Tab-separated table of C-alpha atoms in Angstrom:
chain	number	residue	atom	x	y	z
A	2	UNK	CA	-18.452	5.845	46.998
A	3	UNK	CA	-21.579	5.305	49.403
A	4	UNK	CA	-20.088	1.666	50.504
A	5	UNK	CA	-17.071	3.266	51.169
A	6	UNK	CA	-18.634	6.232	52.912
A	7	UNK	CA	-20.512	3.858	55.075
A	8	UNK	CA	-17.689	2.171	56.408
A	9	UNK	CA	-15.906	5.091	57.944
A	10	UNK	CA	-18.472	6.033	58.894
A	11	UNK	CA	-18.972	2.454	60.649
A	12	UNK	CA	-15.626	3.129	61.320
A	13	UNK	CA	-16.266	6.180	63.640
A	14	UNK	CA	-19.207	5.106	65.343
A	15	UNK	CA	-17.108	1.571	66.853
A	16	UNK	CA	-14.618	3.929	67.718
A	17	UNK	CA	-16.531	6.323	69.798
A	18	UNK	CA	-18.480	3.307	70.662
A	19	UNK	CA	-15.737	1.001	72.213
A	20	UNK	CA	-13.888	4.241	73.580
A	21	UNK	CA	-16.986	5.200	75.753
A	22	UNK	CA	-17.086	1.209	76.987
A	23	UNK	CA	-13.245	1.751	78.431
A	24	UNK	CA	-11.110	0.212	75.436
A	25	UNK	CA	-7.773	1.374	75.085
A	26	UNK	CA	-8.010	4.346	72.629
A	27	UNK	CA	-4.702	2.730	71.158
A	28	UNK	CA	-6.613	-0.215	70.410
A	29	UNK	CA	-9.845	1.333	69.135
A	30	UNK	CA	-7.680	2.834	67.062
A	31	UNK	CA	-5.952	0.470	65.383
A	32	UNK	CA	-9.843	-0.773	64.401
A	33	UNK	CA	-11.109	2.139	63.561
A	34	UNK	CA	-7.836	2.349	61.336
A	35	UNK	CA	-8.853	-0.983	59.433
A	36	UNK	CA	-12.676	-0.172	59.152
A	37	UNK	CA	-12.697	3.544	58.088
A	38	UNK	CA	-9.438	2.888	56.097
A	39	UNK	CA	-10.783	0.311	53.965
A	40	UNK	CA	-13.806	2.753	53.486
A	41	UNK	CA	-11.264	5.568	52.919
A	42	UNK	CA	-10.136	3.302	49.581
A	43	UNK	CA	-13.376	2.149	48.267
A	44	UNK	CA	-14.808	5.939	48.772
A	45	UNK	CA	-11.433	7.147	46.714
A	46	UNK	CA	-11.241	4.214	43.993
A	47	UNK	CA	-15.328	5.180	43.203
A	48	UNK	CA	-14.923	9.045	43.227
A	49	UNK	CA	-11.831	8.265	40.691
A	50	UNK	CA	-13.683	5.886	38.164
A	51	UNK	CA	-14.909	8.637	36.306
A	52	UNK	CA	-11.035	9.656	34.775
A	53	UNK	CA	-9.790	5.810	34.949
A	54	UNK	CA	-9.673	3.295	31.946
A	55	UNK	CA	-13.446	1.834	33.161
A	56	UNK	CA	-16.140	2.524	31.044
A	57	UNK	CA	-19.375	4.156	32.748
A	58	UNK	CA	-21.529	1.232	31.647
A	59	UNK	CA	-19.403	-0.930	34.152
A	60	UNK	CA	-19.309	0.902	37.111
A	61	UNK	CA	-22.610	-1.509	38.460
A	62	UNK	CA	-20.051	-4.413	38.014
A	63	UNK	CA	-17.627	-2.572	40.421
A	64	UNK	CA	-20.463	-2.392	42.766
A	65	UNK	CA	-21.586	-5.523	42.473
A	66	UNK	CA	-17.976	-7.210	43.258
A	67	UNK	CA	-18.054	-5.060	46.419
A	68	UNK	CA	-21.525	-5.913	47.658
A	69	UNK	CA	-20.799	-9.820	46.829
A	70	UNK	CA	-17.196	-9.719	48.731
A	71	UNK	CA	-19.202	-8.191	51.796
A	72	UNK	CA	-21.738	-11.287	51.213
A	73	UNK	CA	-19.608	-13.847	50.982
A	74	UNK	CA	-17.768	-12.580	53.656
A	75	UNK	CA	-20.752	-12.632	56.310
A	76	UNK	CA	-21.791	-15.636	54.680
A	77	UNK	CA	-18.202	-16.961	56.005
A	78	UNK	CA	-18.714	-15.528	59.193
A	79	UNK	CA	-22.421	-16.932	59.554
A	80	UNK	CA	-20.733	-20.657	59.106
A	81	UNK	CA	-18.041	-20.274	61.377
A	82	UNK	CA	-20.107	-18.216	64.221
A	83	UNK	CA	-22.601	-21.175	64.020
A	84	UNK	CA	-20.197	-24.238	64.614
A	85	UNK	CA	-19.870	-25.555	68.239
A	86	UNK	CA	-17.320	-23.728	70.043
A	87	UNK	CA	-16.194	-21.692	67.376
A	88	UNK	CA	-17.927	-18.002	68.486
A	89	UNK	CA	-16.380	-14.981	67.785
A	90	UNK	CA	-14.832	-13.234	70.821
A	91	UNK	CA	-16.206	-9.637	69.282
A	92	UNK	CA	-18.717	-10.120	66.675
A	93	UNK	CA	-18.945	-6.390	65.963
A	94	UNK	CA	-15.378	-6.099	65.398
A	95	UNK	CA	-14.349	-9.036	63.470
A	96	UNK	CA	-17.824	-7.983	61.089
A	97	UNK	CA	-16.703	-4.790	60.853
A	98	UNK	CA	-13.270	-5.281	60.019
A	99	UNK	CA	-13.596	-8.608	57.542
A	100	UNK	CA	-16.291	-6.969	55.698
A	101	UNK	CA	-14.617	-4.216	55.127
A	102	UNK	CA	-11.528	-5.759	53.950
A	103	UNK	CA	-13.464	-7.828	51.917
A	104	UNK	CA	-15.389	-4.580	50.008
A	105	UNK	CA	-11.915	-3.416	49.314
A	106	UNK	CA	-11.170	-7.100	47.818
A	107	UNK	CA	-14.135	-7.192	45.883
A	108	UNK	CA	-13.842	-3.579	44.554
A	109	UNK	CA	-10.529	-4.397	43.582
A	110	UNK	CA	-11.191	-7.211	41.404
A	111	UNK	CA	-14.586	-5.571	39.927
A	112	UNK	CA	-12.174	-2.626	38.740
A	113	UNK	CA	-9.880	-5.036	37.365
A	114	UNK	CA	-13.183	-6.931	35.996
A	115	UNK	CA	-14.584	-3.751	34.528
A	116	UNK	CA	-10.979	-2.454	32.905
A	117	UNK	CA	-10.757	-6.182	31.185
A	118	UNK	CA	-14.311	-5.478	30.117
A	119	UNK	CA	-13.841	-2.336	28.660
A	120	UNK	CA	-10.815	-3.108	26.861
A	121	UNK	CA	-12.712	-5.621	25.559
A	122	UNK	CA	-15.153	-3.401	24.829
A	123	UNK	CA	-12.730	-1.186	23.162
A	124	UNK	CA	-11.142	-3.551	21.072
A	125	UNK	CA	-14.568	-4.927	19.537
A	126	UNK	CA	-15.276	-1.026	18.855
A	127	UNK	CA	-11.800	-0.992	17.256
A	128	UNK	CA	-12.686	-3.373	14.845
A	129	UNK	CA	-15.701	-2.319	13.863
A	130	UNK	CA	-13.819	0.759	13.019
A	131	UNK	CA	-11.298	-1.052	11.284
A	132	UNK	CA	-13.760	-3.846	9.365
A	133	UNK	CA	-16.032	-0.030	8.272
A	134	UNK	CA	-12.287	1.359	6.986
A	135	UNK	CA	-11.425	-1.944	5.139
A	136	UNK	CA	-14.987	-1.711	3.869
A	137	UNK	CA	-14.601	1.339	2.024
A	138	UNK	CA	-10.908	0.980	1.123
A	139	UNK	CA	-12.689	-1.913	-0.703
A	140	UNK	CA	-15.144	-0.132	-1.877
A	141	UNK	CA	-13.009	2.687	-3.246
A	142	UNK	CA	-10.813	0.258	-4.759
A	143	UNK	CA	-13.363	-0.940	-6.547
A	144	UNK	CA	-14.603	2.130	-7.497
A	145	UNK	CA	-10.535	2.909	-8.924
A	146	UNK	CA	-10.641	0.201	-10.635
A	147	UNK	CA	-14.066	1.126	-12.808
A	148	UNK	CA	-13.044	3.892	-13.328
A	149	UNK	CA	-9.276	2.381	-14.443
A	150	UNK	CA	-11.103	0.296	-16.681
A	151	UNK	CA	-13.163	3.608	-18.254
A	152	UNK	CA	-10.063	5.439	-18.343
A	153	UNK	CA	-8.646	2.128	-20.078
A	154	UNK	CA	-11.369	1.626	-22.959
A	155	UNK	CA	-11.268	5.810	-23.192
A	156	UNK	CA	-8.025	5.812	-24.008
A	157	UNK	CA	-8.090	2.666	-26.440
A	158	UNK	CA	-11.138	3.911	-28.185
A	159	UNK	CA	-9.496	7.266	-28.839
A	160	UNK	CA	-6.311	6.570	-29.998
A	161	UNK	CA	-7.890	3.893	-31.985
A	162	UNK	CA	-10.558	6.482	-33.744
A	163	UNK	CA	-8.875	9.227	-33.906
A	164	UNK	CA	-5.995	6.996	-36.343
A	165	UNK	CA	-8.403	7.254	-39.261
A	166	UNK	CA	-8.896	11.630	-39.301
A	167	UNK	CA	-5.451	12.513	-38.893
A	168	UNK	CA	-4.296	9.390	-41.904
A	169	UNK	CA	-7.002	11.556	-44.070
A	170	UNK	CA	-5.519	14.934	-42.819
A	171	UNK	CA	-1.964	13.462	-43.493
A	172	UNK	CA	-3.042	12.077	-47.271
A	173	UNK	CA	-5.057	15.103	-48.120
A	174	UNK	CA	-1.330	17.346	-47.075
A	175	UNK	CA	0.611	15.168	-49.354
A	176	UNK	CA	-1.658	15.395	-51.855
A	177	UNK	CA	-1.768	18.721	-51.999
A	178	UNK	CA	1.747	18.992	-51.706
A	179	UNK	CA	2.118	17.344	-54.772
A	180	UNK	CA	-1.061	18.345	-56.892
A	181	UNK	CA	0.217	22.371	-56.550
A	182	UNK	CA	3.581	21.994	-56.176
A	183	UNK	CA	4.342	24.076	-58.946
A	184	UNK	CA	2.294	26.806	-57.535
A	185	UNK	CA	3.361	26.602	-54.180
A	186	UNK	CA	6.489	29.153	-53.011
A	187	UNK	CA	8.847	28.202	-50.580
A	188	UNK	CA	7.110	29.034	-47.562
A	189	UNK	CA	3.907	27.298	-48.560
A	190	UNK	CA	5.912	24.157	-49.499
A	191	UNK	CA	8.204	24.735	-45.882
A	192	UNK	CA	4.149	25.525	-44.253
A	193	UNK	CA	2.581	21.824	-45.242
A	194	UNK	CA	6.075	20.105	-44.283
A	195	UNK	CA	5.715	21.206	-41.024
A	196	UNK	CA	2.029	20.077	-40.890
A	197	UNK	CA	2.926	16.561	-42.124
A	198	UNK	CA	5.461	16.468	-39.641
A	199	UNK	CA	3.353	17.422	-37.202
A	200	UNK	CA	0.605	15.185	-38.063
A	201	UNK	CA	3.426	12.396	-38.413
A	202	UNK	CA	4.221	12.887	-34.641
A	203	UNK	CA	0.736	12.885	-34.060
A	204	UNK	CA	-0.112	9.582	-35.145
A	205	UNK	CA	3.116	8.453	-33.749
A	206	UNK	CA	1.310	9.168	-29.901
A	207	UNK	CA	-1.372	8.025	-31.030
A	208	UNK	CA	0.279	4.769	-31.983
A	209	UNK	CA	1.843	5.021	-28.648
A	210	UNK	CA	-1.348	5.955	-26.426
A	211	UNK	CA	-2.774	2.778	-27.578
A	212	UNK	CA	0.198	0.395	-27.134
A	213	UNK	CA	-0.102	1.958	-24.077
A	214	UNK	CA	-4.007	1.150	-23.027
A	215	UNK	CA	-3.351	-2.482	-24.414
A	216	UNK	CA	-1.227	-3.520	-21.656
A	217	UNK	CA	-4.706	-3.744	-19.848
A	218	UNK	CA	-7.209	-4.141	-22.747
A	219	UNK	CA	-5.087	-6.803	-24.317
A	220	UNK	CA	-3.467	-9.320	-21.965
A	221	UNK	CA	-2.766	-13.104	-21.809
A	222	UNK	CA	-3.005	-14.988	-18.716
A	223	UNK	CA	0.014	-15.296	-16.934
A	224	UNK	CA	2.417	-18.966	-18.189
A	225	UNK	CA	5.868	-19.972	-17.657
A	226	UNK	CA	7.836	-18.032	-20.030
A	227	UNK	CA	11.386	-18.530	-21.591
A	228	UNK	CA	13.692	-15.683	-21.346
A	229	UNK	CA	16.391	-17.125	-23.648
A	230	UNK	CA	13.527	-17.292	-26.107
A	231	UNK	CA	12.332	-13.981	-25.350
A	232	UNK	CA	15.379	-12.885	-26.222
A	233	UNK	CA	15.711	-14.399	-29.214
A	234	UNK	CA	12.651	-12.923	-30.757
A	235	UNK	CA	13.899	-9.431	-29.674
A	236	UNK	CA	17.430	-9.560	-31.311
A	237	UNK	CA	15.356	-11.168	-34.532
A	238	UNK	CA	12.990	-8.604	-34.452
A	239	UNK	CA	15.890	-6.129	-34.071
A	240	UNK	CA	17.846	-7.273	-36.700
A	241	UNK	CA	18.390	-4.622	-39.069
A	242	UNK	CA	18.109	-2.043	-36.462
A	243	UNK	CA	20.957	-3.912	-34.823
A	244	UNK	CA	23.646	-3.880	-38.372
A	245	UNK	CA	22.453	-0.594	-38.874
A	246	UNK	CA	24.049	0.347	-35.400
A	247	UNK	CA	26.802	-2.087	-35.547
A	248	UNK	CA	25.321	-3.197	-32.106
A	249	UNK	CA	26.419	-5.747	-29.797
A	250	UNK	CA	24.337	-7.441	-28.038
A	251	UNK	CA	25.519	-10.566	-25.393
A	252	UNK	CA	23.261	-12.046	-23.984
A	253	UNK	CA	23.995	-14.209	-21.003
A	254	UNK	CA	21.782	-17.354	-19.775
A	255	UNK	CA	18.599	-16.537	-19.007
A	256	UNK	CA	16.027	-18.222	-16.545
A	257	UNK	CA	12.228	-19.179	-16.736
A	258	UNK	CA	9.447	-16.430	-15.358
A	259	UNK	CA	5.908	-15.940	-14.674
A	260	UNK	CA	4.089	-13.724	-17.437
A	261	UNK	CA	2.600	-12.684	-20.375
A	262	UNK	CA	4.743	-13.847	-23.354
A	263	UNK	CA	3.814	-10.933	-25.564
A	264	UNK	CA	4.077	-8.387	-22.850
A	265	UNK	CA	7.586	-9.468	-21.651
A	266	UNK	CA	8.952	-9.265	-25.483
A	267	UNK	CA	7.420	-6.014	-25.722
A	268	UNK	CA	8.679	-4.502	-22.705
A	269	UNK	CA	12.374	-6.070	-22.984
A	270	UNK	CA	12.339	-4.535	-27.136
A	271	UNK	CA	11.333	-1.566	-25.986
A	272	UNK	CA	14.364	-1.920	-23.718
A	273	UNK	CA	16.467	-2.613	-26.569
A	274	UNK	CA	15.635	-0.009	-28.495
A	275	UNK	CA	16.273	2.475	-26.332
A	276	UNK	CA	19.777	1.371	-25.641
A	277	UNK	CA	20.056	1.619	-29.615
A	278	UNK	CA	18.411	5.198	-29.529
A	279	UNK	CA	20.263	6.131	-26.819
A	280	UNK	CA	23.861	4.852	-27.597
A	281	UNK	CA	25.616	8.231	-28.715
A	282	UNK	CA	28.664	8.118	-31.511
A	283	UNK	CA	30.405	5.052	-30.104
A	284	UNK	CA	28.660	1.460	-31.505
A	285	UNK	CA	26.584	0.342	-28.900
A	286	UNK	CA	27.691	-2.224	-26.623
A	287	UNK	CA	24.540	-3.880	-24.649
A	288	UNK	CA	24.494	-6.815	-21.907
A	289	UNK	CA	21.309	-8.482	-20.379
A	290	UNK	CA	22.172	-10.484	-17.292
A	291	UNK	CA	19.981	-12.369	-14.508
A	292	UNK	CA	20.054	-12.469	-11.021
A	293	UNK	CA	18.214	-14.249	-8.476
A	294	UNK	CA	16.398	-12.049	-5.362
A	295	UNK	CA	14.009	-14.382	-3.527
A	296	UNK	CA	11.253	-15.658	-5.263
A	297	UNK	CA	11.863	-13.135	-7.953
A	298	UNK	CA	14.586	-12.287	-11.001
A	299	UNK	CA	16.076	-9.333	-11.487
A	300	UNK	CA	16.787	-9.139	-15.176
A	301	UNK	CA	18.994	-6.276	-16.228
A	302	UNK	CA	19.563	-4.332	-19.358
A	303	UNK	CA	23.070	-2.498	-19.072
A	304	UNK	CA	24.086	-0.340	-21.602
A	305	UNK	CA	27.450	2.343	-22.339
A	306	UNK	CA	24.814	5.027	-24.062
A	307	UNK	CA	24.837	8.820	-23.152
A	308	UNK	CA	23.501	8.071	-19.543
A	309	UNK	CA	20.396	9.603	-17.509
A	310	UNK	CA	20.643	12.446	-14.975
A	311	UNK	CA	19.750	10.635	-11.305
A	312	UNK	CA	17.468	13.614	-10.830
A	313	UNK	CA	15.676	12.118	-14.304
A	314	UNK	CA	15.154	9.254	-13.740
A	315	UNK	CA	11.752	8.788	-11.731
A	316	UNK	CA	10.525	11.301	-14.601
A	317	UNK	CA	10.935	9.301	-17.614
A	318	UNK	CA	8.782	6.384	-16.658
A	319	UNK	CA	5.876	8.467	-17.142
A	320	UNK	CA	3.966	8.934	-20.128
A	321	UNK	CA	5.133	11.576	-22.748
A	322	UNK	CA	7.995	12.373	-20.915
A	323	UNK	CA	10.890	12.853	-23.014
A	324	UNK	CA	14.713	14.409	-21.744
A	325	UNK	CA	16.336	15.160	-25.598
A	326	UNK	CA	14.191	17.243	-28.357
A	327	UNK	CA	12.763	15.459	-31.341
A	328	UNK	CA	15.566	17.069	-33.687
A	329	UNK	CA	17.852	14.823	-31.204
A	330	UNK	CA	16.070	11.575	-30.647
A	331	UNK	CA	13.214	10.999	-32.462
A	332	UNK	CA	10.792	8.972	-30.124
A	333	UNK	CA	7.304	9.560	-28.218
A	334	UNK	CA	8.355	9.420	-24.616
A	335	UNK	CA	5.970	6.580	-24.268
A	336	UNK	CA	8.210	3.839	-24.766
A	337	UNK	CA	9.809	3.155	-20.758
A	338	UNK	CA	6.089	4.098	-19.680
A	339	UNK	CA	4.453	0.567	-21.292
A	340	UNK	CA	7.688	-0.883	-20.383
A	341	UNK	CA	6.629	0.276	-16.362
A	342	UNK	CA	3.002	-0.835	-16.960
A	343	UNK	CA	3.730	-4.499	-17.663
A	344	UNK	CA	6.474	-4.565	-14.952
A	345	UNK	CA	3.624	-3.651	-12.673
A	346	UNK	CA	1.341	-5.817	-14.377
A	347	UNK	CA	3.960	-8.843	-13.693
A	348	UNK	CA	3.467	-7.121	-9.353
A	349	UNK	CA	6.928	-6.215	-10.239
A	350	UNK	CA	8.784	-3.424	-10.571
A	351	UNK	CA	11.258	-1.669	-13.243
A	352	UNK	CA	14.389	0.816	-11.796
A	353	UNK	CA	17.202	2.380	-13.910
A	354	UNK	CA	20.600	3.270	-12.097
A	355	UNK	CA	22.925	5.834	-14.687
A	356	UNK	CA	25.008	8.761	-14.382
A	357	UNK	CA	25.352	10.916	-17.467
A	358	UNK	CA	28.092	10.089	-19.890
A	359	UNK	CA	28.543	6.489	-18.135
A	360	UNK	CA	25.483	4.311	-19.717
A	361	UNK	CA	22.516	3.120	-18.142
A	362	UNK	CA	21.448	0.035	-16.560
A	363	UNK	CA	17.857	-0.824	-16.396
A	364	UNK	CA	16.631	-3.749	-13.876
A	365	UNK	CA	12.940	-4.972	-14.383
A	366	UNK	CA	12.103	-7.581	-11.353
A	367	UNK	CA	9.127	-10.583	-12.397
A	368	UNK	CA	8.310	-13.313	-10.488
A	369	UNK	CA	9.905	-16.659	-11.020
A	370	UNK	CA	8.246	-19.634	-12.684
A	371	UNK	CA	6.711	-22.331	-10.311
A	372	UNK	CA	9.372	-24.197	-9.581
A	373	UNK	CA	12.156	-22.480	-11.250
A	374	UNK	CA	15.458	-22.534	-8.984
């Protein structure tokens, strides 16, 4: 602002100056117009720093471009003044006027200087920012993870201690049950049948609660794995419960994946048994197909069972969810949760599309084997 204060100010004094000498006033104008112009736009560009882009710390580099464009523009003038026949017809116009289009040169490229320096400024405090967020994401994640891992070992401890109370609660009800049945009326007998039931279920979420915590606690590294032979360890391990339903089950060729072998039979019998549980009066008719998506499969489990609500079906992948009473479908609820865990496990994903009445058809997604086409 004071550079460009001084030069209308230099500005006004050559006019008055030259005027008083008997110059045209047109012409004195016309210089005073350059000089106190070119003022008139350093003096504005300074007041207005303060609510541009620049940053404050740069404003001496602004400065500094304007002082070194006056420089090297009386340096330039120095030369040519000083070379043999080369004089300037009016020194203190043509200094006047060059220098002061050279400050406005030189304060326009120190803003533009100082606006490239405080972006860079401004991206380097940017990532800072960013590199402290990441930090502590990290950090948190970390922190999820321990206390995953707790939560983990909690849960596997539990379910694993509490197994041996409730089997003594559950002998000592049967044995009294039978030690005083003769002196036990109806309601007492009808009392400890609905505490061995109860103690039946219990262990049964128990059962399932670890299952559950041994998707983590227990795992296998990750190996090419067969799905035909997957398979065929399901429907073998499914056997009776397959006659017993008059179930059939096609099968349809099946590729290689990435995963844990034990996991991936777990989570597609779990599958299976649902469809069984699941099938209402008709026998139940069940068809596992593949389909390539990228570098992934998308393995499906179709069924032609009761069907799932749409507004359902986000709900029963959690744990000890259930949509149909016990005295319907016996069952824990905890079944479709493990079979979500190792889908997630596998950085996949498992999604069930149904419509009451109509079946279901459940798609998990794994990765495929190295190499598998």
């Amino acid at each position: 602002m004071g550079l460009g204060l001084l030069y209308v100010l230099v500005g006004a004094a050559y006019f008055v100056t030259v005027v008083s000498e008997g110059t045209s006033l047109g012409s004195a104008f016309v210089v005073f117009s350059f000089i106190a112009g070119s003022g008139l736009v350093v003096f504005v560009g300074g007041y207005r720093l303060p609510v541009s882009s620049v940053d404050r710390r740069f404003y001496s580099s602004v400065a500094g471009w304007s002082l070194l464009g006056i420089g090297g523009m009386l340096g330039i003038l120095g030369v040519y003044h000083a070379q043999p026949d080369m004089g300037l017809e009016d020194p203190r116009r043509s200094l006047a006027v060059l220098t002061a289009l050279s400050c406005v040169a030189g304060f326009g490229v120190g803003t533009y200087a100082a606006r490239a320096k405080t972006n860079a400024l401004e991206l380097e405090r940017r990532n800072r920012a960013l590199e402290r967020v990441q930090d502590q994401l990290e950090e948190t994640n970390e922190q999820l993870e321990r206390s995953n891992e707790r939560l983990e070992q909690f849960a596997y401890v539990a379910s694993h201690d509490l197994q041996e109370p409730l089997r003594m609660v559950t002998s000592y009800l049967q044995l009294i049950e039978r030690r005083y049945a003769d002196e036990l009326d109806e309601d007492g007998e009808e009392f400890i049948g609905y505490a061995v039931d109860g103690a039946e279920r219990m262990r049964a979420m128990i059962d399932g609660l670890l299952e559950y915590s041994r998707v983590e606690t227990q795992r296998e590294p990750f190996e090419p794995v067969d799905l035909d032979d997957v398979f065929a360890y399901v429907r073998k391990n499914l056997e009776l419960k397959l006659r017993e339903h008059d179930a059939d089950l096609e099968v349809d060729d099946l590729p290689r994946v990435e995963g844990d072998p034990s996991q991936l039979r777990q989570l597609f019998q779990n599958l299976i048994s649902n469809a069984l549980e699941y099938s209402g009066d008709e026998p139940p008719v069940i068809d596992v197909t593949a389909e390539r998506n990228g570098d992934r499969w998308l393995v499906s489990v179709r069924d032609e069972g009761v069907g799932i609500d749409p507004d359902e079906t986000e709900r029963i992948f959690e744990i000890f969810q259930r949509l149909h009473s016990e005295d319907e479908v016996s069952g824990t609820g905890i079944g479709l949760a493990v079979c979500k865990r190792i889908a997630e496990r596998h950085d996949g994903d498992i999604q069930v599309d149904s419509e009451p009445g109509e079946g279901s058809t459940f798609s998990v997604a794994l990765p495929a084997a190295n190499g598998e086409m």
